[in-house]
CSV table of C-alpha atoms and ligand atoms in Angstrom, one decimal:
chain,number,residue,atom,x,y,z
A,1,MET,CA,-25.7,-5.0,-0.4
A,2,ASN,CA,-23.6,-8.0,-0.9
A,3,THR,CA,-19.8,-7.4,-2.0
A,4,ILE,CA,-17.2,-9.6,-3.2
A,5,LEU,CA,-13.8,-8.4,-2.8
A,6,VAL,CA,-10.9,-9.7,-5.3
A,7,GLY,CA,-7.2,-9.3,-5.7
A,8,ALA,CA,-6.7,-8.3,-9.5
A,9,GLN,CA,-3.0,-9.3,-9.8
A,10,TRP,CA,-1.1,-11.8,-8.0
A,11,GLY,CA,-2.2,-11.4,-4.5
A,12,ASP,CA,-0.8,-9.0,-1.8
A,13,GLU,CA,-2.7,-6.1,-3.4
A,14,GLY,CA,-3.3,-4.7,-0.2
A,15,LYS,CA,-6.7,-6.2,0.2
A,16,GLY,CA,-6.6,-6.5,4.1
A,17,LYS,CA,-6.9,-2.7,4.3
A,18,ILE,CA,-9.5,-2.3,1.9
A,19,ILE,CA,-11.4,-4.9,3.5
A,20,ASP,CA,-11.1,-3.3,6.8
A,21,VAL,CA,-12.5,0.1,5.2
A,22,LEU,CA,-15.4,-1.9,3.5
A,23,THR,CA,-16.1,-4.0,6.4
A,24,GLU,CA,-17.5,-0.7,8.2
A,25,GLN,CA,-20.6,-1.0,5.9
A,26,ALA,CA,-20.9,-4.8,6.5
A,27,ASP,CA,-22.6,-6.7,9.0
A,28,ILE,CA,-21.0,-10.0,8.2
A,29,VAL,CA,-17.4,-10.6,6.6
A,30,VAL,CA,-16.9,-14.1,5.1
A,31,ARG,CA,-13.7,-15.7,3.8
A,32,THR,CA,-14.5,-18.4,1.0
A,33,GLN,CA,-11.1,-19.9,-0.2
A,34,GLY,CA,-7.7,-20.6,0.6
A,35,GLY,CA,-6.3,-21.2,3.9
A,36,ASN,CA,-3.3,-19.9,6.2
A,37,ASN,CA,-1.2,-19.3,3.1
A,38,ALA,CA,-2.9,-16.0,3.1
A,39,GLY,CA,-1.7,-13.3,5.5
A,40,HIS,CA,-3.8,-10.1,5.9
A,41,THR,CA,-1.8,-7.3,7.7
A,42,VAL,CA,-4.1,-4.6,9.4
A,43,TYR,CA,-3.1,-1.5,11.1
A,44,ILE,CA,-5.3,0.2,13.7
A,45,GLY,CA,-3.4,3.1,15.3
A,46,PRO,CA,0.0,2.0,16.2
A,47,LYS,CA,-1.0,-1.6,16.4
A,48,LYS,CA,-0.2,-4.1,13.8
A,49,TYR,CA,-2.4,-7.4,13.1
A,50,VAL,CA,-1.6,-10.2,10.9
A,51,LEU,CA,-4.4,-12.7,10.4
A,52,HIS,CA,-4.4,-15.8,8.1
A,53,LEU,CA,-7.7,-17.5,8.6
A,54,ILE,CA,-10.0,-15.3,10.5
A,55,PRO,CA,-11.4,-12.2,8.7
A,56,SER,CA,-10.1,-8.8,9.8
A,57,GLY,CA,-13.7,-7.8,10.6
A,58,ILE,CA,-13.1,-9.6,13.9
A,59,LEU,CA,-11.3,-6.5,15.2
A,60,ARG,CA,-14.6,-4.7,14.7
A,61,PRO,CA,-17.2,-4.9,17.5
A,62,GLY,CA,-20.7,-5.7,16.2
A,63,LYS,CA,-19.4,-7.6,13.0
A,64,VAL,CA,-19.8,-11.5,12.5
A,65,CYS,CA,-17.1,-13.2,10.7
A,66,VAL,CA,-17.5,-16.4,8.8
A,67,VAL,CA,-15.0,-19.1,7.7
A,68,GLY,CA,-16.8,-20.6,4.7
A,69,ASN,CA,-16.9,-24.0,3.3
A,70,GLY,CA,-14.5,-23.4,0.5
A,71,VAL,CA,-11.7,-22.7,3.1
A,72,VAL,CA,-9.0,-25.2,4.2
A,73,ILE,CA,-8.5,-24.9,7.7
A,74,ASP,CA,-5.3,-26.0,9.8
A,75,PRO,CA,-6.9,-26.3,13.2
A,76,VAL,CA,-3.8,-26.0,15.1
A,77,SER,CA,-3.0,-22.7,13.2
A,78,LEU,CA,-6.5,-21.3,13.7
A,79,VAL,CA,-6.2,-22.1,17.5
A,80,GLY,CA,-3.1,-20.1,17.4
A,81,GLU,CA,-4.8,-17.2,15.8
A,82,LEU,CA,-7.6,-17.3,18.2
A,83,ASP,CA,-5.1,-17.3,21.2
A,84,GLY,CA,-3.1,-14.2,19.5
A,85,LEU,CA,-6.4,-12.4,19.0
A,86,GLU,CA,-7.4,-13.0,22.7
A,87,LYS,CA,-4.1,-11.9,24.0
A,88,LEU,CA,-4.5,-8.5,22.1
A,89,GLY,CA,-7.7,-8.2,23.9
A,90,VAL,CA,-9.9,-9.1,21.1
A,91,GLY,CA,-13.0,-11.0,22.2
A,92,VAL,CA,-13.7,-13.8,20.0
A,93,THR,CA,-17.1,-15.8,20.7
A,94,PRO,CA,-19.6,-17.9,18.7
A,95,GLU,CA,-21.3,-14.7,18.4
A,96,ASN,CA,-18.6,-12.9,16.1
A,97,LEU,CA,-17.1,-16.0,14.7
A,98,GLN,CA,-18.7,-19.1,12.6
A,99,ILE,CA,-16.8,-21.8,11.1
A,100,SER,CA,-18.1,-23.9,8.4
A,101,GLU,CA,-18.8,-27.5,9.4
A,102,THR,CA,-18.0,-28.7,5.7
A,103,ALA,CA,-14.6,-26.9,5.1
A,104,HIS,CA,-11.5,-29.2,4.7
A,105,VAL,CA,-9.0,-29.9,7.3
A,106,VAL,CA,-5.1,-29.6,6.6
A,107,PHE,CA,-3.0,-32.3,8.2
A,108,PRO,CA,0.7,-32.4,8.8
A,109,TRP,CA,1.2,-34.9,5.8
A,110,HIS,CA,-0.4,-32.2,3.6
A,111,ARG,CA,2.3,-29.8,4.6
A,112,GLU,CA,5.1,-32.4,4.2
A,113,LEU,CA,3.8,-33.4,0.9
A,114,ASP,CA,3.7,-29.7,-0.5
A,115,ALA,CA,7.3,-29.5,0.6
A,116,GLN,CA,8.4,-32.7,-0.9
A,117,ARG,CA,6.8,-31.9,-4.2
A,118,GLU,CA,8.6,-28.5,-4.3
A,119,VAL,CA,11.9,-30.3,-3.7
A,120,ARG,CA,11.3,-32.7,-6.6
A,121,LYS,CA,10.2,-30.1,-9.0
A,122,GLY,CA,13.6,-28.4,-8.4
A,123,HIS,CA,13.9,-25.3,-10.9
A,124,GLY,CA,10.1,-25.8,-11.9
A,125,ARG,CA,9.0,-25.2,-8.5
A,126,ILE,CA,6.0,-23.0,-7.6
A,127,GLY,CA,7.3,-21.3,-4.6
A,128,THR,CA,4.4,-22.5,-2.4
A,129,THR,CA,3.9,-21.3,1.3
A,130,LYS,CA,4.3,-24.8,2.4
A,131,ARG,CA,1.2,-24.6,4.2
A,132,GLY,CA,-0.3,-27.8,2.6
A,133,ILE,CA,-2.6,-26.0,0.7
A,134,GLY,CA,-2.3,-27.8,-2.6
A,135,PRO,CA,-2.5,-31.5,-1.2
A,136,THR,CA,-5.5,-30.6,1.1
A,137,TYR,CA,-7.4,-29.4,-1.9
A,138,GLY,CA,-6.1,-32.4,-3.8
A,139,ASP,CA,-7.7,-34.6,-1.1
A,140,LYS,CA,-10.8,-32.8,-1.3
A,141,ALA,CA,-11.1,-33.3,-5.1
A,142,ALA,CA,-10.3,-36.8,-4.8
A,143,ARG,CA,-13.1,-37.1,-2.0
A,144,VAL,CA,-10.7,-38.4,0.6
A,145,GLY,CA,-10.3,-35.3,2.8
A,146,LEU,CA,-11.6,-34.7,6.4
A,147,ARG,CA,-14.1,-32.0,7.0
A,148,VAL,CA,-14.5,-30.0,10.2
A,149,ILE,CA,-17.7,-32.0,10.8
A,150,ASP,CA,-15.6,-35.0,11.1
A,151,LEU,CA,-13.0,-33.2,13.2
A,152,ILE,CA,-15.4,-32.3,15.9
A,153,ASN,CA,-17.0,-35.6,16.2
A,154,GLU,CA,-14.3,-37.6,18.3
A,155,ALA,CA,-15.4,-41.0,17.7
A,156,ARG,CA,-15.8,-40.6,13.9
A,157,PHE,CA,-12.4,-38.5,13.7
A,158,THR,CA,-10.4,-41.4,15.6
A,159,GLU,CA,-11.6,-43.8,13.0
A,160,ARG,CA,-11.2,-41.7,9.9
A,161,LEU,CA,-7.9,-40.2,10.9
A,162,ARG,CA,-6.2,-43.6,11.5
A,163,GLU,CA,-7.3,-44.6,7.8
A,164,ARG,CA,-6.0,-41.3,6.7
A,165,TRP,CA,-2.5,-41.5,8.7
A,166,LYS,CA,-1.8,-45.0,7.5
A,167,GLU,CA,-2.2,-44.1,3.8
A,168,ASN,CA,-0.2,-40.9,3.9
A,169,ASN,CA,2.3,-42.5,6.1
A,170,ASP,CA,3.0,-45.1,3.6
A,171,VAL,CA,3.4,-42.2,0.8
A,172,LEU,CA,5.7,-40.1,3.1
A,173,GLN,CA,7.8,-43.2,3.8
A,174,ALA,CA,8.0,-43.9,-0.2
A,175,LEU,CA,9.3,-40.4,-0.6
A,176,GLY,CA,11.8,-40.9,2.3
A,177,ALA,CA,10.1,-38.1,4.4
A,178,PRO,CA,9.6,-38.2,8.0
A,179,ALA,CA,6.5,-40.3,9.4
A,180,VAL,CA,3.9,-38.5,11.5
A,181,ASP,CA,3.2,-39.9,14.9
A,182,TYR,CA,-0.2,-40.9,15.3
A,183,ASP,CA,-0.6,-40.5,19.0
A,184,ALA,CA,0.9,-37.1,19.1
A,185,LEU,CA,-1.3,-36.0,16.0
A,186,HIS,CA,-4.6,-37.3,17.5
A,187,ARG,CA,-4.0,-35.6,20.9
A,188,GLU,CA,-3.1,-32.2,19.1
A,189,TYR,CA,-5.9,-32.3,16.7
A,190,THR,CA,-8.8,-33.4,19.3
A,191,ALA,CA,-7.5,-30.8,21.7
A,192,ALA,CA,-7.9,-28.1,18.7
A,193,ALA,CA,-11.3,-29.8,17.8
A,194,ALA,CA,-12.3,-29.1,21.6
A,195,ARG,CA,-11.4,-25.4,21.3
A,196,LEU,CA,-13.1,-25.1,17.6
A,197,ARG,CA,-16.3,-27.0,18.5
A,198,PRO,CA,-18.4,-23.9,19.7
A,199,PHE,CA,-17.8,-21.9,16.7
A,200,VAL,CA,-18.8,-24.6,14.2
A,201,THR,CA,-21.9,-24.2,12.5
A,202,ASN,CA,-23.8,-24.7,9.2
A,203,THR,CA,-22.7,-21.3,7.7
A,204,VAL,CA,-24.4,-21.8,4.4
A,205,VAL,CA,-27.9,-21.8,6.3
A,206,TYR,CA,-26.6,-18.8,8.4
A,207,LEU,CA,-25.5,-16.8,5.3
A,208,HIS,CA,-28.9,-17.7,3.3
A,209,HIS,CA,-30.9,-16.4,6.3
A,210,SER,CA,-28.7,-13.1,6.8
A,211,THR,CA,-29.3,-12.6,2.9
A,212,GLN,CA,-33.0,-12.9,3.4
A,213,ARG,CA,-33.0,-10.5,6.2
A,214,GLY,CA,-31.3,-8.0,4.1
A,215,LEU,CA,-27.8,-7.8,5.9
A,216,ASN,CA,-24.6,-6.6,4.2
A,217,ILE,CA,-22.3,-9.3,3.4
A,218,LEU,CA,-18.6,-8.6,2.4
A,219,PHE,CA,-16.9,-11.5,0.8
A,220,GLU,CA,-13.2,-11.1,1.2
A,221,GLY,CA,-10.9,-12.9,-1.4
A,222,ALA,CA,-7.5,-14.2,-0.3
A,223,GLN,CA,-4.6,-14.3,-2.8
A,224,GLY,CA,-5.4,-12.9,-6.4
A,225,THR,CA,-6.9,-13.4,-9.7
A,226,PHE,CA,-3.6,-14.7,-11.3
A,227,LEU,CA,-3.1,-17.6,-8.5
A,228,ASP,CA,-6.6,-18.8,-9.2
A,229,ILE,CA,-6.5,-22.6,-10.1
A,230,ASP,CA,-8.7,-22.0,-13.4
A,231,HIS,CA,-7.7,-18.7,-14.5
A,232,GLY,CA,-4.3,-18.1,-13.0
A,233,THR,CA,-0.8,-18.4,-14.3
A,234,TYR,CA,-1.1,-22.4,-14.1
A,235,PRO,CA,0.9,-24.3,-12.6
A,236,TYR,CA,2.3,-21.2,-10.7
A,237,VAL,CA,-1.0,-20.7,-8.9
A,238,THR,CA,-2.5,-21.7,-5.6
A,239,SER,CA,-5.4,-24.5,-5.4
A,240,SER,CA,-8.5,-22.6,-5.1
A,241,ASN,CA,-10.7,-20.3,-7.0
A,242,THR,CA,-9.5,-16.9,-6.1
A,243,THR,CA,-11.8,-15.0,-8.4
A,244,ALA,CA,-15.3,-13.8,-8.0
A,245,GLY,CA,-17.1,-17.2,-8.5
A,246,GLY,CA,-15.1,-18.6,-5.7
A,247,ALA,CA,-17.1,-16.5,-3.4
A,248,CYS,CA,-20.2,-18.3,-4.2
A,249,THR,CA,-18.9,-21.9,-4.3
A,250,GLY,CA,-17.0,-21.3,-1.3
A,251,SER,CA,-19.8,-19.8,0.8
A,252,GLY,CA,-23.0,-21.1,-0.6
A,253,VAL,CA,-24.5,-17.8,-1.6
A,254,PRO,CA,-25.7,-18.0,-5.1
A,255,PRO,CA,-24.5,-15.5,-7.9
A,256,ASN,CA,-27.9,-13.9,-8.2
A,257,ARG,CA,-27.5,-12.6,-4.4
A,258,MET,CA,-24.1,-10.8,-5.3
A,259,ASP,CA,-24.6,-7.1,-5.9
A,260,ARG,CA,-21.1,-5.8,-6.8
A,261,VAL,CA,-17.5,-7.0,-7.3
A,262,VAL,CA,-14.7,-4.8,-6.1
A,263,GLY,CA,-11.1,-5.4,-7.3
A,264,VAL,CA,-8.1,-4.4,-5.6
A,265,MET,CA,-4.8,-3.7,-7.3
A,266,LYS,CA,-1.4,-2.1,-6.3
A,267,ALA,CA,-0.3,1.0,-8.5
A,268,TYR,CA,2.6,-1.3,-9.6
A,269,THR,CA,2.7,-5.3,-9.7
A,270,THR,CA,4.1,-7.6,-7.2
A,271,ARG,CA,4.4,-11.6,-7.0
A,272,VAL,CA,5.7,-14.0,-4.5
A,273,GLY,CA,6.8,-17.5,-5.6
A,274,GLU,CA,7.9,-18.5,-8.8
A,275,GLY,CA,6.2,-18.1,-12.6
A,276,PRO,CA,6.2,-15.4,-15.1
A,277,LEU,CA,5.9,-11.7,-14.3
A,278,PRO,CA,6.5,-9.7,-17.6
A,279,THR,CA,6.9,-6.3,-16.1
A,280,GLU,CA,9.4,-7.5,-13.2
A,281,ASP,CA,12.0,-4.8,-12.8
A,282,ALA,CA,15.2,-5.0,-10.7
A,283,GLY,CA,15.1,-1.0,-10.2
A,284,ILE,CA,11.8,-0.7,-9.0
A,285,SER,CA,12.1,-3.9,-6.7
A,286,ASP,CA,15.3,-2.4,-5.2
A,287,LEU,CA,13.5,0.8,-4.7
A,288,LEU,CA,10.5,-0.7,-3.0
A,289,HIS,CA,12.6,-3.1,-0.7
A,290,ALA,CA,15.0,-0.2,0.3
A,291,LEU,CA,12.0,1.5,1.6
A,292,GLY,CA,11.3,-1.5,3.7
A,293,ARG,CA,8.2,-2.4,1.4
A,294,GLU,CA,7.1,-5.7,-0.2
A,295,PHE,CA,8.0,-8.4,2.2
A,296,GLY,CA,5.2,-11.4,2.5
A,297,ALA,CA,3.1,-11.2,5.6
A,298,THR,CA,3.0,-15.0,6.0
A,299,THR,CA,6.4,-16.0,4.8
A,300,GLY,CA,8.5,-12.8,5.1
A,301,ARG,CA,9.7,-13.6,1.7
A,302,PRO,CA,10.6,-10.4,-0.5
A,303,ARG,CA,8.2,-10.0,-3.2
A,304,ARG,CA,9.3,-9.6,-6.9
A,305,CYS,CA,8.2,-6.1,-8.1
A,306,GLY,CA,7.4,-4.7,-11.4
A,307,TRP,CA,5.7,-2.0,-13.4
A,308,PHE,CA,1.7,-2.0,-13.5
A,309,ASP,CA,0.6,-4.4,-16.1
A,310,ALA,CA,-2.8,-3.3,-17.6
A,311,VAL,CA,-3.0,-6.3,-19.8
A,312,VAL,CA,-3.1,-8.3,-16.7
A,313,THR,CA,-5.7,-6.2,-14.7
A,314,ARG,CA,-8.1,-5.7,-17.7
A,315,HIS,CA,-8.1,-9.7,-17.9
A,316,ALA,CA,-9.0,-9.7,-14.2
A,317,ALA,CA,-11.6,-7.2,-14.8
A,318,MET,CA,-13.1,-9.5,-17.4
A,319,VAL,CA,-13.1,-12.8,-15.3
A,320,ASN,CA,-14.3,-11.2,-12.0
A,321,GLY,CA,-16.7,-8.7,-13.5
A,322,ILE,CA,-15.1,-6.0,-11.4
A,323,ASP,CA,-17.4,-2.9,-11.1
A,324,GLU,CA,-15.2,-0.9,-8.8
A,325,LEU,CA,-11.4,-0.6,-8.3
A,326,ALA,CA,-9.4,0.2,-5.2
A,327,ILE,CA,-5.9,1.1,-5.9
A,328,THR,CA,-3.4,0.6,-3.2
A,329,ASN,CA,0.3,1.7,-2.5
A,330,THR,CA,0.2,4.7,-4.5
A,331,ASP,CA,2.9,6.3,-2.3
A,332,GLY,CA,5.4,3.6,-3.2
A,333,LEU,CA,5.8,5.5,-6.6
A,334,ASP,CA,6.2,8.9,-5.0
A,335,THR,CA,9.9,9.1,-6.0
A,336,VAL,CA,9.8,7.6,-9.5
A,337,PRO,CA,10.5,10.4,-12.2
A,338,VAL,CA,9.2,8.4,-15.0
A,339,ILE,CA,6.5,5.5,-14.4
A,340,LYS,CA,6.0,2.8,-16.9
A,341,VAL,CA,2.7,1.0,-17.7
A,342,CYS,CA,2.6,-2.2,-19.7
A,343,VAL,CA,-0.1,-2.0,-22.5
A,344,GLY,CA,0.4,-5.0,-24.6
A,345,TYR,CA,3.0,-7.9,-25.0
A,346,LYS,CA,5.4,-8.4,-27.8
A,347,VAL,CA,6.0,-12.1,-28.8
A,348,GLY,CA,8.1,-12.2,-31.9
A,349,ASP,CA,6.8,-9.7,-34.1
A,350,GLN,CA,3.3,-9.8,-32.8
A,351,VAL,CA,1.9,-7.5,-30.2
A,352,LEU,CA,-0.8,-9.2,-27.9
A,353,ARG,CA,-3.4,-7.4,-25.9
A,354,HIS,CA,-4.5,-10.2,-23.8
A,355,ILE,CA,-2.6,-12.8,-21.6
A,356,PRO,CA,-1.7,-15.9,-23.6
A,357,SER,CA,-3.0,-19.2,-22.1
A,358,ASP,CA,0.2,-21.0,-22.6
A,359,ILE,CA,2.5,-20.4,-19.9
A,360,GLU,CA,5.6,-20.7,-21.9
A,361,VAL,CA,4.6,-18.1,-24.4
A,362,PHE,CA,3.5,-15.9,-21.4
A,363,ALA,CA,7.1,-16.3,-19.9
A,364,ARG,CA,8.4,-15.0,-23.2
A,365,CYS,CA,6.4,-11.9,-23.3
A,366,VAL,CA,8.2,-8.6,-23.5
A,367,PRO,CA,6.1,-5.8,-22.3
A,368,VAL,CA,5.1,-2.8,-24.6
A,369,TYR,CA,5.1,0.2,-22.3
A,370,GLU,CA,3.4,3.7,-22.0
A,371,GLU,CA,5.4,6.3,-19.8
A,372,PHE,CA,3.7,8.6,-17.6
A,373,PRO,CA,5.4,11.7,-15.9
A,374,GLY,CA,5.8,10.8,-11.9
A,375,TRP,CA,4.8,13.2,-9.2
A,376,GLN,CA,7.9,13.1,-7.2
A,377,SER,CA,6.5,14.3,-4.0
A,378,PRO,CA,4.9,12.5,-0.9
A,379,THR,CA,1.5,11.4,-1.2
A,380,ASP,CA,1.1,9.6,2.1
A,381,GLY,CA,-0.4,12.8,3.8
A,382,ALA,CA,-3.1,13.1,1.3
A,383,ARG,CA,-6.7,12.7,3.0
A,384,ARG,CA,-8.9,13.9,0.1
A,385,TRP,CA,-8.3,13.2,-3.5
A,386,GLU,CA,-7.9,16.7,-4.5
A,387,ASP,CA,-4.7,16.8,-2.1
A,388,LEU,CA,-3.0,14.3,-4.6
A,389,PRO,CA,-0.7,15.8,-7.0
A,390,VAL,CA,-2.0,16.3,-10.5
A,391,ASN,CA,0.2,13.7,-12.2
A,392,CYS,CA,-0.9,11.3,-9.5
A,393,ARG,CA,-4.4,11.7,-10.1
A,394,HIS,CA,-3.8,11.4,-13.9
A,395,TYR,CA,-1.9,8.0,-13.5
A,396,LEU,CA,-4.3,6.5,-11.0
A,397,LEU,CA,-7.4,7.4,-13.5
A,398,SER,CA,-5.4,6.2,-16.4
A,399,ILE,CA,-4.6,2.9,-15.2
A,400,ALA,CA,-8.2,2.4,-13.9
A,401,GLN,CA,-9.6,3.3,-17.2
A,402,MET,CA,-7.1,0.9,-18.9
A,403,THR,CA,-8.4,-1.8,-16.5
A,404,GLY,CA,-11.8,-1.0,-17.6
A,405,ALA,CA,-13.5,-0.4,-14.3
A,406,ARG,CA,-14.7,2.8,-12.2
A,407,LEU,CA,-12.0,3.9,-9.6
A,408,THR,CA,-13.7,4.3,-6.1
A,409,ILE,CA,-10.8,4.1,-3.6
A,410,ALA,CA,-7.4,5.2,-3.7
A,411,SER,CA,-5.0,4.5,-0.8
A,412,VAL,CA,-1.7,6.0,0.0
A,413,GLY,CA,-0.6,4.2,3.2
A,414,PRO,CA,-1.5,1.6,5.6
A,415,ALA,CA,-3.6,3.5,8.0
A,416,ARG,CA,-7.2,3.5,7.7
A,417,GLU,CA,-7.1,7.5,7.3
A,418,GLN,CA,-4.8,7.3,4.4
A,419,THR,CA,-7.9,6.0,2.2
A,420,MET,CA,-9.6,8.4,-0.2
A,421,LEU,CA,-13.3,7.2,-1.3
A,422,LEU,CA,-13.9,8.9,-4.8
B,1,IMP,P1,0.3,-22.1,-2.1
B,1,IMP,O1,-1.1,-21.4,-2.0
B,1,IMP,O2,1.0,-22.0,-0.7
B,1,IMP,O3,0.0,-23.5,-2.6
B,1,IMP,O4,1.4,-21.3,-3.0
B,1,IMP,C1,1.1,-21.3,-4.4
B,1,IMP,C2,1.4,-19.9,-4.9
B,1,IMP,O5,0.5,-19.1,-4.5
B,1,IMP,C3,2.8,-19.5,-4.5
B,1,IMP,O6,3.3,-18.7,-5.5
B,1,IMP,C4,2.7,-18.6,-3.6
B,1,IMP,O7,3.7,-17.8,-3.3
B,1,IMP,C5,1.3,-17.9,-3.8
B,1,IMP,N1,0.5,-17.5,-2.8
B,1,IMP,C6,-0.1,-18.2,-1.9
B,1,IMP,N2,-0.7,-17.6,-0.7
B,1,IMP,C7,-0.7,-16.1,-1.2
B,1,IMP,C8,-1.0,-14.9,-0.6
B,1,IMP,O8,-1.7,-14.8,0.3
B,1,IMP,N3,-0.4,-13.8,-1.2
B,1,IMP,C9,0.3,-14.0,-2.4
B,1,IMP,N4,0.8,-15.0,-2.7
B,1,IMP,C10,0.2,-16.3,-2.3
C-alpha cells in the first residue's frame, strides 16, 4: 500500500504526528518536496524531536527513510540534523537513510536573495522562512542549479561552484548585500559532502524496486495545500508542489502506483507568514497562544489562527484527491463555547462556495459561518472515539463531511497514544 500524506490547509496541520502513526504500517518513508523550511515536531514519551529534512520515520528501527529528488537540500543543515540525531542515540546509516543524487542544493546566496527580496517587497512580503527555498527552486527551473550528484563529485563541484559563486556574488553586490567568501564556502560544502556521500544514491530506482517487491511506502508531504506553487494562494506560497502530485514528481514513483491519499487538517485553521486568511480571529489566536500552542517549529513565529474553513478544505480534497482525513488539535477547542465553521465567502452581495483564484478577491472575502455547540470539557485524555463528548464527535464528523472525505483519524494531543483510529 502506497500512501501520500498531505496537509489540507496552510501547513502545520500536525502532519508530523500523523506521519509517525502511519509510519508504523510503512516500510519506507519518503520526503518529496520542500527543504528545511519544514519542521516536524515528534514526541516520543518525554522526548521532543524537531526534524527538518529527514523523515521522522528515522526514529523507528527497521524503517528506511528517503530524501527524494524533489527536495532542496541545505547540506550543512542536513549534517546538523544527522549530528543531532546521533546525539540523541538514533543510529543513522546508509541502511536507513537514502538521499537522492538529483535533489538540488541550497547555497548561502539563496538564503541571502530570499532575505533581500523580502525586504524589497516591504508590505507585500511573503513572510518566508528565509531558508533560501524560493531562489533554489528558481535556479532549478532556470536550469542553473547544482544537484547532490554535483556536490559529491569534488572536481566537478569545485569547477561549478566557482561559476555559480561568481554570478551570485555579482547579484549580491548589485543589491548591496554582503558577498560570500569562496574559500570558506568551498571548505564547508566539501566537508558536508564528505559526510553525506555514503547516503547518496539513485532513490528513483530504489523506490521502483521497492514498489515491485510490494513494500509499503509513505510519501510525507511538507507544508500544506495552500502553500502549493500552483494551487496555493499565490504569491503567498512556497516554491514546490505541496499537493499530492508533488509526491510523484518528487520521488519518481508514478501516479498509478499510489493507493490512497490521506489529508491532515486541524480542527481550526492556522497560517504562518503573510497572505489572506479569511477566518482569522483575534479571540481564537489569543486563546491558543495563551495555551502555549501555535508557535512555528522552524522559526518559532506565532502562527495566525482562525476558525475552521470548510471552503478551503473542500478545495484541498478536490486537488489532492483526499480519500481519508486525519483531524488534529481537537483539544485546542476544548474551552470554546460556540465554534464557528466557514461554509462560504461573501464578496459584495455574492456568496462564493469556492476559493476565488484572484488573490485580491480572496483577501476581501468575508466568511459565512455556521455555528456548532462546543463541548467545554477536556478531550486530551480520550483514547477511543467513544471517549469523546457527543458535541465533539458531531463537530469532527461534520467538518469531515463538509470537506468531502472519510474521517479515519482523530487526534487530541501530541502523544502517540492521543490518536484515535476510526
Ligand atoms: P518559504 O517556503 O520559506 O519560501 O516560505 C513561503 C511561505 O510558506 C511562507 O508563508 C512560510 O511561512 C510558509 N511555509 C514554509 N514552510 C512552512 C511550513 O513548514 N509550515 C508552514 N508554513 C510554511
